[in-house]
mmCIF file of C-alpha atoms (C1' of nucleotides) in Angstrom:
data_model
loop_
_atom_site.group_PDB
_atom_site.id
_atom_site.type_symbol
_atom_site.label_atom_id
_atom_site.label_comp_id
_atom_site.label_asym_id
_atom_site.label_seq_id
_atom_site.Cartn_x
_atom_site.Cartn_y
_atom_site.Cartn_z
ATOM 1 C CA UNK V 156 0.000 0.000 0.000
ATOM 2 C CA UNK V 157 0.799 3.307 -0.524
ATOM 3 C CA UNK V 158 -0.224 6.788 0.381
ATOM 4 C CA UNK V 159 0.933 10.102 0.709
ATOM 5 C CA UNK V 160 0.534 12.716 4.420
ATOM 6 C CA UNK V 161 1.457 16.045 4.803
ATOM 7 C CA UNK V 162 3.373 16.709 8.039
ATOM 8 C CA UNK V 163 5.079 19.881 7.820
ATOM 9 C CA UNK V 164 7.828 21.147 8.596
ATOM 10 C CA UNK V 165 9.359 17.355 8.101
ATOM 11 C CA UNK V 166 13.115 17.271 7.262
ATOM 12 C CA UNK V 167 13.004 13.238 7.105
ATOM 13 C CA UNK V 168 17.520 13.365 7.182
ATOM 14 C CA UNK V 169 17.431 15.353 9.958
ATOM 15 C CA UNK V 170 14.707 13.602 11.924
ATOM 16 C CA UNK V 171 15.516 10.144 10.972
ATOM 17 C CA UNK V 172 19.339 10.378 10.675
ATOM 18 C CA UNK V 173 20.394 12.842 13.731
ATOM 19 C CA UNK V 174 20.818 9.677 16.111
ATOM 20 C CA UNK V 175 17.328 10.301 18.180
ATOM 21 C CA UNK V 176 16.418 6.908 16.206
ATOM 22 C CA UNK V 177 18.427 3.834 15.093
ATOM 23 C CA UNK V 178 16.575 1.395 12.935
ATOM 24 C CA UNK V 179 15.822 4.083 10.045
ATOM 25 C CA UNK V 180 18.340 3.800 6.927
ATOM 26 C CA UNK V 181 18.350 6.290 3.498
ATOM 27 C CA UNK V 182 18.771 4.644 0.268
ATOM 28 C CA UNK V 183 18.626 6.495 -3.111
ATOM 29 C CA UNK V 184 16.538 8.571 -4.209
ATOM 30 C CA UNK V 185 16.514 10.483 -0.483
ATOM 31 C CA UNK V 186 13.932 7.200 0.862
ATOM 32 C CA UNK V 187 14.339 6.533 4.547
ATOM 33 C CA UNK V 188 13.071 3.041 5.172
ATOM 34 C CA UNK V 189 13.070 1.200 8.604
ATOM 35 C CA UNK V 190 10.908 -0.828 10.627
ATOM 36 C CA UNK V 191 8.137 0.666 13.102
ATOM 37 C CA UNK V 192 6.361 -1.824 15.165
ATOM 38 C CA UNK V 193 5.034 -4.227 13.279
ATOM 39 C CA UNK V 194 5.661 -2.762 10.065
ATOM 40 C CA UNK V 195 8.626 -2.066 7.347
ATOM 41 C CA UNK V 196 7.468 1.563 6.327
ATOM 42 C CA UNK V 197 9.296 3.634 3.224
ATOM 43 C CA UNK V 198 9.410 6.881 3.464
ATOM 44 C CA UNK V 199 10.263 9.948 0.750
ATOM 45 C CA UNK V 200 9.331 13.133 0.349
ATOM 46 C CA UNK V 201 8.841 15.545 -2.569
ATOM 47 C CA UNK V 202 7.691 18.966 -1.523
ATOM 48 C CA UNK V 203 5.223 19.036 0.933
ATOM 49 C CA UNK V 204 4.228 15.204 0.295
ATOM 50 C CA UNK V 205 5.325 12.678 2.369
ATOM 51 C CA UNK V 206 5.064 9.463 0.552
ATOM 52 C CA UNK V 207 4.165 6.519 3.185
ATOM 53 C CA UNK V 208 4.956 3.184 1.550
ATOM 54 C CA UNK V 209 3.844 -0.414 3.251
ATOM 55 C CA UNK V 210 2.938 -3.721 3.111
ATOM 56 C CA UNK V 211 -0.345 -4.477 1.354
ATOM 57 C CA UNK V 212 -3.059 -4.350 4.669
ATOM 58 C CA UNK V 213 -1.102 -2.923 6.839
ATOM 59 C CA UNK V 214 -3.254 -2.045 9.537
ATOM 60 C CA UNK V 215 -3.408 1.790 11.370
ATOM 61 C CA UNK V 216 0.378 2.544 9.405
ATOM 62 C CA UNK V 217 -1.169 6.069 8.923
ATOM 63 C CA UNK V 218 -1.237 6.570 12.788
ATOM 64 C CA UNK V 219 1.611 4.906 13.131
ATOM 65 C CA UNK V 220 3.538 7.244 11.321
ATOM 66 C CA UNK V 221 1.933 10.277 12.469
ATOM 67 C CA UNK V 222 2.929 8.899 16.366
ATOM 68 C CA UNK V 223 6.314 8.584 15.239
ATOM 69 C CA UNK V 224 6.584 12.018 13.520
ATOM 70 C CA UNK V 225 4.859 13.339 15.925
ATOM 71 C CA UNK V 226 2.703 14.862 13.873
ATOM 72 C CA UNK V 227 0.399 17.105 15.894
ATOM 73 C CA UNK V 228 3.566 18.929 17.692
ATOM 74 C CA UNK V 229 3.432 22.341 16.530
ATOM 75 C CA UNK V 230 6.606 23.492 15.602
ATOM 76 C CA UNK V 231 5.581 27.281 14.732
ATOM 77 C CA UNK V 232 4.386 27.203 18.395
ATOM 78 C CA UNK V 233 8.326 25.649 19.304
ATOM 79 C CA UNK V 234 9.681 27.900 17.889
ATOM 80 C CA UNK V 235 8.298 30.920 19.373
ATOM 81 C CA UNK V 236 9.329 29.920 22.898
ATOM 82 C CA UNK V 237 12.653 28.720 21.283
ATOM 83 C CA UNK V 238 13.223 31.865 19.245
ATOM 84 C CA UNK V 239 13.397 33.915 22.374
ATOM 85 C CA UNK V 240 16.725 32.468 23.092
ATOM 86 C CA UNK V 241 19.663 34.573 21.376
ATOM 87 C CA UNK V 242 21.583 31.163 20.112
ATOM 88 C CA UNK V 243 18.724 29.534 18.913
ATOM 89 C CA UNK V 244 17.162 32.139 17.268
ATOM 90 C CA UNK V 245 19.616 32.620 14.207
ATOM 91 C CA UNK V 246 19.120 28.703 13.577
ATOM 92 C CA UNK V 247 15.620 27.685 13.458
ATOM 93 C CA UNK V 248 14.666 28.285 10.013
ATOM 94 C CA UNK V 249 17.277 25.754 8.996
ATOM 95 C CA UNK V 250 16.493 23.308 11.502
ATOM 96 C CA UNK V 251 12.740 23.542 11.606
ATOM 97 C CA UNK V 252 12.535 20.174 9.673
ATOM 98 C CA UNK V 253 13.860 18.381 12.427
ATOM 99 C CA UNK V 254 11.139 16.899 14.504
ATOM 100 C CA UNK V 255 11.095 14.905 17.422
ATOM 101 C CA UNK V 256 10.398 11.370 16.913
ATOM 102 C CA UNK V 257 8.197 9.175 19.310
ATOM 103 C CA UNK V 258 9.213 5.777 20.172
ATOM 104 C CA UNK V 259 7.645 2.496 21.413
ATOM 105 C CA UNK V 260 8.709 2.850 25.160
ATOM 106 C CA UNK V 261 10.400 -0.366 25.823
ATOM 107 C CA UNK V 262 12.107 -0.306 22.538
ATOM 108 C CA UNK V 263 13.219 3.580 23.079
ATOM 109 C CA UNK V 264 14.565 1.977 27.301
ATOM 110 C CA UNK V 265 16.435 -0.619 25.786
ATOM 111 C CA UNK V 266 18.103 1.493 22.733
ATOM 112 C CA UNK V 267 19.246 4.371 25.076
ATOM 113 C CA UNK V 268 20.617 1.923 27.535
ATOM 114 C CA UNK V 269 22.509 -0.019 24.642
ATOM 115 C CA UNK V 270 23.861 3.270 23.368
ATOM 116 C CA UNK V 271 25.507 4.115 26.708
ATOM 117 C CA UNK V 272 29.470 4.580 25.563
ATOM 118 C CA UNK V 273 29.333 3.306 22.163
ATOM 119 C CA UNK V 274 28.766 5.199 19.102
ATOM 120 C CA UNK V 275 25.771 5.220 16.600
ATOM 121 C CA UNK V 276 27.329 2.744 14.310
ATOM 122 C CA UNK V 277 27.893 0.343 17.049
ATOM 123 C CA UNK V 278 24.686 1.511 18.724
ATOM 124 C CA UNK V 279 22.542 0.646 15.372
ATOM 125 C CA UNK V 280 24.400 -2.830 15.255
ATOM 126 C CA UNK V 281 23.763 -3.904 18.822
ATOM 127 C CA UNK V 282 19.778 -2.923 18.171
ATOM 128 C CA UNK V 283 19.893 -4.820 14.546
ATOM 129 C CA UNK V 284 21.775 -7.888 16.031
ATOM 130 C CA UNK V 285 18.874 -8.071 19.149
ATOM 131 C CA UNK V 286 16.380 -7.677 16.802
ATOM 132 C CA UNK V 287 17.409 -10.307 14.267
ATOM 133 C CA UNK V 288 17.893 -12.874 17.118
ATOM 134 C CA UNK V 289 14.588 -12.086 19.068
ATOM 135 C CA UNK V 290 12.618 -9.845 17.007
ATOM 136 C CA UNK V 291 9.478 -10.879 15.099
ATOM 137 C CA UNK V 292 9.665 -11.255 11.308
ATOM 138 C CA UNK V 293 7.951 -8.686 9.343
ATOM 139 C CA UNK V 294 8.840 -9.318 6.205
ATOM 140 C CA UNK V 295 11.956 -10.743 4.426
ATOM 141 C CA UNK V 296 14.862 -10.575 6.802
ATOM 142 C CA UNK V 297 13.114 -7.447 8.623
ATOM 143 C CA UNK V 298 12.517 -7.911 11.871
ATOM 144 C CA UNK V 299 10.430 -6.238 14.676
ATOM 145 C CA UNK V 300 12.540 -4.986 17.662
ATOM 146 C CA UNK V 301 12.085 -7.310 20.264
ATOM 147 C CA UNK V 302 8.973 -7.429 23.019
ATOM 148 C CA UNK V 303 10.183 -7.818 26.687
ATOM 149 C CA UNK V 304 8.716 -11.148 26.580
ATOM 150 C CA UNK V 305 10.994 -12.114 23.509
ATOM 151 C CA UNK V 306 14.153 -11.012 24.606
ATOM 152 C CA UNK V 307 14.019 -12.297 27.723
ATOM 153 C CA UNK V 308 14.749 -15.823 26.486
ATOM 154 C CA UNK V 309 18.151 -14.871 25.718
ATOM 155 C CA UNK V 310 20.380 -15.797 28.430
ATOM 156 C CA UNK V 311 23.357 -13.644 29.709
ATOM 157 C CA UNK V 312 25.296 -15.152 27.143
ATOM 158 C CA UNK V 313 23.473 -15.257 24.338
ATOM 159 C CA UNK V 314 23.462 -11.071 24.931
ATOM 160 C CA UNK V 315 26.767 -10.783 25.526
ATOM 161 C CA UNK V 316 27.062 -12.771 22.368
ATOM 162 C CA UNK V 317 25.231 -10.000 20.255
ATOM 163 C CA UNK V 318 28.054 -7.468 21.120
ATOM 164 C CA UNK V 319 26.391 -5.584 23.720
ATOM 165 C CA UNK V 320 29.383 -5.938 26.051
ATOM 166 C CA UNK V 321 28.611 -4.901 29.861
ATOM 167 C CA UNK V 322 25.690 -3.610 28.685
ATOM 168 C CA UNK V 323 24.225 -7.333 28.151
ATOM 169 C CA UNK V 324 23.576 -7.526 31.851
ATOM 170 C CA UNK V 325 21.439 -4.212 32.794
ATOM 171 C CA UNK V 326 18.884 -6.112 29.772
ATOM 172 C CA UNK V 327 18.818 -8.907 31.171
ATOM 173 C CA UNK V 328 17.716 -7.100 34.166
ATOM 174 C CA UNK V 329 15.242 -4.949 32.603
ATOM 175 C CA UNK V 330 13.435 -7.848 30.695
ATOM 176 C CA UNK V 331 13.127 -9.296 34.552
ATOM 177 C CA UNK V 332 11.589 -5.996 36.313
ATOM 178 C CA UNK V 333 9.583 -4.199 33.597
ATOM 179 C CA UNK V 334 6.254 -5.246 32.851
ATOM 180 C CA UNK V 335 3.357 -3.537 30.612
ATOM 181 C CA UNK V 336 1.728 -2.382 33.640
ATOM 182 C CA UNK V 337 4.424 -0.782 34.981
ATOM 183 C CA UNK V 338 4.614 0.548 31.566
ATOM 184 C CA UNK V 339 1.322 2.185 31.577
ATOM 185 C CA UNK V 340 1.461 3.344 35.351
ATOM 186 C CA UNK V 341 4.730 5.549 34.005
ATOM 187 C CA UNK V 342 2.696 7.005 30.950
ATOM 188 C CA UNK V 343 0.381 8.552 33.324
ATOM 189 C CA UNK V 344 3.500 10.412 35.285
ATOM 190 C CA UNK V 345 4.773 14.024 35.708
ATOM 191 C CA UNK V 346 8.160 14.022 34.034
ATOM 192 C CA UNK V 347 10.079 14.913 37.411
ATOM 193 C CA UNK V 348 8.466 11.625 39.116
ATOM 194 C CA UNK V 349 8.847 9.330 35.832
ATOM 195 C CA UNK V 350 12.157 10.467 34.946
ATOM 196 C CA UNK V 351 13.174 9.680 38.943
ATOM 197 C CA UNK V 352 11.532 6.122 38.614
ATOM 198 C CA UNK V 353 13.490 5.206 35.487
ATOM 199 C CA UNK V 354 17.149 6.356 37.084
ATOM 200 C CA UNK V 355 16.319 3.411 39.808
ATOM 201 C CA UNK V 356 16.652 1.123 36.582
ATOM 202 C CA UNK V 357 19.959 -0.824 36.075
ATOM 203 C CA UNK V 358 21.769 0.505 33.455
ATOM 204 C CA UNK V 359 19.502 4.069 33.845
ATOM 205 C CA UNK V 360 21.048 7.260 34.668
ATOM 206 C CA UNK V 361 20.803 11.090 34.130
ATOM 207 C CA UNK V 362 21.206 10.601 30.745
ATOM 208 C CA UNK V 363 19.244 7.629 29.621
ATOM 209 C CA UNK V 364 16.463 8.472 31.897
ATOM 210 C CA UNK V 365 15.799 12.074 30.363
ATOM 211 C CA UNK V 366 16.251 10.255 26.981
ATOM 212 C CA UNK V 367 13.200 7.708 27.565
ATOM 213 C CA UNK V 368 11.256 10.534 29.538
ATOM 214 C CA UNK V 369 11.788 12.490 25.864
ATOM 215 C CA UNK V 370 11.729 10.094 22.866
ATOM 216 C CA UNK V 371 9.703 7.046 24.898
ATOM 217 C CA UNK V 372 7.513 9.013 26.779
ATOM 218 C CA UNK V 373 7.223 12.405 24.840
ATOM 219 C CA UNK V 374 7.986 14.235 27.280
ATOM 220 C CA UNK V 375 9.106 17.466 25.259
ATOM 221 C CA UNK V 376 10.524 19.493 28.410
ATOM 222 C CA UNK V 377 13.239 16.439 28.811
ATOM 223 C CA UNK V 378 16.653 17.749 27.725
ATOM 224 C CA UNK V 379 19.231 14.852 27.765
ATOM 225 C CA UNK V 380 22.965 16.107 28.473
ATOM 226 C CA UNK V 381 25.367 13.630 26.619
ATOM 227 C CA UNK V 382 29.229 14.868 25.761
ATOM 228 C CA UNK V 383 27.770 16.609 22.832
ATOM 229 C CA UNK V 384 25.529 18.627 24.801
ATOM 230 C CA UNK V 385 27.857 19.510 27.422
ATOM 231 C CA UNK V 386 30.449 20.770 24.617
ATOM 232 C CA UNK V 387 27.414 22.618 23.103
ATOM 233 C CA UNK V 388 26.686 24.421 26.401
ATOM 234 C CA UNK V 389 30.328 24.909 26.934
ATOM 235 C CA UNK V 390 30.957 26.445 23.752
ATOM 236 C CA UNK V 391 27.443 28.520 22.794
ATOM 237 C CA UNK V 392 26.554 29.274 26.341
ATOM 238 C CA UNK V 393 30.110 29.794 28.431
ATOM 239 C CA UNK V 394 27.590 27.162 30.895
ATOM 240 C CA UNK V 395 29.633 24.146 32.650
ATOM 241 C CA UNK V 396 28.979 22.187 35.836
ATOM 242 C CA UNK V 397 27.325 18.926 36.995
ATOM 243 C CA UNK V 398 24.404 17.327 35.392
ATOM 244 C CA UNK V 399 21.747 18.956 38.232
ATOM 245 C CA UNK V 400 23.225 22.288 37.184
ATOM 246 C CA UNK V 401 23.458 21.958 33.510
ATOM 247 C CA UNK V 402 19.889 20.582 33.700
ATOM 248 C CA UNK V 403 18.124 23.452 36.059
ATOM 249 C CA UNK V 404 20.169 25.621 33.093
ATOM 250 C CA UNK V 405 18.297 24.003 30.240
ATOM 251 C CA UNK V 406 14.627 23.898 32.002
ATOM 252 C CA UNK V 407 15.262 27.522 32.940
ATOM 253 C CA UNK V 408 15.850 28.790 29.097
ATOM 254 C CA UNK V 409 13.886 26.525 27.318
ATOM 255 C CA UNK V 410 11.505 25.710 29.291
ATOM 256 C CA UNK V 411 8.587 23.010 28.066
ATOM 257 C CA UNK V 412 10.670 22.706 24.377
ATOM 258 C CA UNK V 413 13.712 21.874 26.288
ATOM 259 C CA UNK V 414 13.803 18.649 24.594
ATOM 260 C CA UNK V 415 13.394 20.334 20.546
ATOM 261 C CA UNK V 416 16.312 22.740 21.656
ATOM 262 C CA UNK V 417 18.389 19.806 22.639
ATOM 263 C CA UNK V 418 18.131 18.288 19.354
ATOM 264 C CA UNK V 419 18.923 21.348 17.570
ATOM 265 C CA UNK V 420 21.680 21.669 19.886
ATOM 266 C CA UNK V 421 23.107 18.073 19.303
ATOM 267 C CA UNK V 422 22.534 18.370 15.846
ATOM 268 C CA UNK V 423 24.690 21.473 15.194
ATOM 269 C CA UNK V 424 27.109 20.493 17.432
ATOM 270 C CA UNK V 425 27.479 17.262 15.498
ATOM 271 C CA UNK V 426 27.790 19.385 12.152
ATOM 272 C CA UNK V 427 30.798 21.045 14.036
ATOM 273 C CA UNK V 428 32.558 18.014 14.661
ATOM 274 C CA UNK V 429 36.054 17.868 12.941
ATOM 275 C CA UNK V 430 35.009 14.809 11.128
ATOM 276 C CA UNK V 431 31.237 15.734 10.313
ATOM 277 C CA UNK V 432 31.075 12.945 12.924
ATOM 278 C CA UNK V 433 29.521 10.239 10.967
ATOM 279 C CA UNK V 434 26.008 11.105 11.350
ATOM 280 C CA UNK V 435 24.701 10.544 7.890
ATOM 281 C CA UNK V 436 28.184 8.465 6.866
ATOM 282 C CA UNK V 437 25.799 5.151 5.792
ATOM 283 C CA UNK V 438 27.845 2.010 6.093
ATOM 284 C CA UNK V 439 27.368 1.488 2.060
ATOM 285 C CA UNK V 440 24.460 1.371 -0.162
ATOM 286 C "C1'" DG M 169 47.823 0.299 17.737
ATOM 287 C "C1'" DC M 170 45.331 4.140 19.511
ATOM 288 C "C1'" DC M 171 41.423 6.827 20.784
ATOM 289 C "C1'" DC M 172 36.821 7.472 21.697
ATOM 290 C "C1'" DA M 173 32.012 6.441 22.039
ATOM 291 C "C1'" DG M 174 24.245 10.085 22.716
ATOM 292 C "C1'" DG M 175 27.316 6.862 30.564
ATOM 293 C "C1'" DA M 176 26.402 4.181 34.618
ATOM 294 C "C1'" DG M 177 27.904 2.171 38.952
ATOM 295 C "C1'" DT M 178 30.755 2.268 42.736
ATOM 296 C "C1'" DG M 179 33.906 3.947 45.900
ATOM 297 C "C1'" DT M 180 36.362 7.869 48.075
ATOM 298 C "C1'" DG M 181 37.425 12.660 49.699
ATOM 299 C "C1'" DC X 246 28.301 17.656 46.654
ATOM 300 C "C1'" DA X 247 32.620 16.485 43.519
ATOM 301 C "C1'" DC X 248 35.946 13.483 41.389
ATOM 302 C "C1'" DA X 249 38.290 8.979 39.936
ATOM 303 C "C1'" DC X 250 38.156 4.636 38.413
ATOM 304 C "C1'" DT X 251 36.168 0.591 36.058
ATOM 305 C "C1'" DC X 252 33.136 -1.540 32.887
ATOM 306 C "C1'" DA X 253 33.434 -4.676 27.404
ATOM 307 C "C1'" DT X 254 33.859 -3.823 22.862
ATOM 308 C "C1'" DG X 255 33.784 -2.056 18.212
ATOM 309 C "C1'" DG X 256 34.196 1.709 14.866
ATOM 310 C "C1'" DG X 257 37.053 5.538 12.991
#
DNA sequence: GCCCAGGAGTGTG
DNA sequence: CACACTCATGGG
């Protein structure tokens, strides 16, 4: 099936390849295609179409898409709370096609756990290799990211043996202590009591906690500090300091879009990078 | 070979 | 509160 939405502003290479997601790959023709729930899901865009490919019968893909884009955030209305900031301000226009993305919340709690020291290539393998072991088929050798239920089969071991390194044993643990309801129960939460539930997590910090609370749990006034982000603050803002203090910073000036100026803040800083940095560096075609 | 990676956990001052 | 050290491994 095939159909075409209109979500605007929609930048799809710098929503789906500024490392918020992991599964999402560009082929030619400026297509991102990549796996969302249940589904494989293409994805181009010519002018103000967005072209939605699927499976024949695939069910609710519209919403689906829509979820992920986050379709109903309205970025005119980010960006006049974001434009009153001096830095920002200069930047928007060209970064107004990069949207927030929502993610399936135990997917988006094991990802951001997994990408704890590593980098996005590694980071995209470790997800790919989980998903090919445990995942569901969708079609061809796509497969579904994992439910809780499915990757806790794997032993120890058989994580370990997917690469994930030390991080093979906070997943283990996670498959054993989350369940759906808990799942739901944290939907319903204020972002200051969620985002302290999630830190008691193995494996769940500062970091990885306001990551869920943002891309997981859309939580849009999360603001994740990673290296990136600190250099960012360092260098735009003069600002350094702990976590707590770099944090309070953020929530201060950006208030409920703290999480949309993060990603324009990682995004830039990442364009920055000596090396470009290997965001959009795809392994081959 | 060397350095670093969208950090967290633990121990110490 | 702040640091310092370790963790396991792969990509650049």
């Amino acid at each position: 099936m095939r159909f075409d939405l209109e979500i605007e502003p929609l930048d799809l290479g710098q929503t789906l390849g500024c490392g918020q997601t992991f599964r999402w790959r560009n082929g030619p023709g400026g297509t991102w295609s990549g796996p969302l729930n249940d589904q494989f899901i293409v994805l181009s865009k010519s002018g103000r179409r967005l072209s939605v490919e699927a499976r024949p019968g695939g069910r609710h893909v519209e919403a689906l898409v829509r979820n992920h884009l986050r379709a109903d955030d309205s970025i005119r209305k980010v960006h006049r709370v974001l434009g009153k900031d001096d830095v920002l301000a200069p930047a928007l226009s060209k970064l107004k096609g990069l949207r927030i993305v929502k993610i399936d919340e135990w997917e988006c709690l094991v990802s951001f756990v997994l990408a704890t020291y590593a980098n996005i290539p590694r980071i995209s393998k470790m997800i790919e290799m989980v998903s090919a072991r445990y995942g569901s088929t969708i079609v061809g050798d796509v497969k579904a990211f994992p439910t809780r239920a499915q990757l806790g089969r794997a032993s120890l071991h058989d994580l370990e043996k997917c690469g994930l390194g030390y991080r093979a044993r906070y997943i283990k643990a996670l498959c054993e202590i989350i369940d759906d309801r808990q799942l739901e129960r944290w939907r319903r939460l204020p972002y200051d009591k969620l985002r302290y539930e999630l830190i008691e997590l193995p494996g769940v910090g500062d970091k990885v906690a306001d990551c869920v609370s943002l891309f997981g749990f859309g939580r849009l006034e999360s603001f994740p500090i990673d290296v990136w982000i600190e250099r960012a603050l360092a260098r735009l803002y003069g600002k350094k300091g702990s976590y707590a203090k770099l944090r309070e910073f953020a929530a201060e000036r950006f208030g409920p879009y703290a999480g949309y100026a993060q990603e324009y803040l990682y995004y830039n800083e990442r364009l920055h990078a000596p090396n470009g940095s290997c965001l959009f560096l795809e392994k081959e075609r």
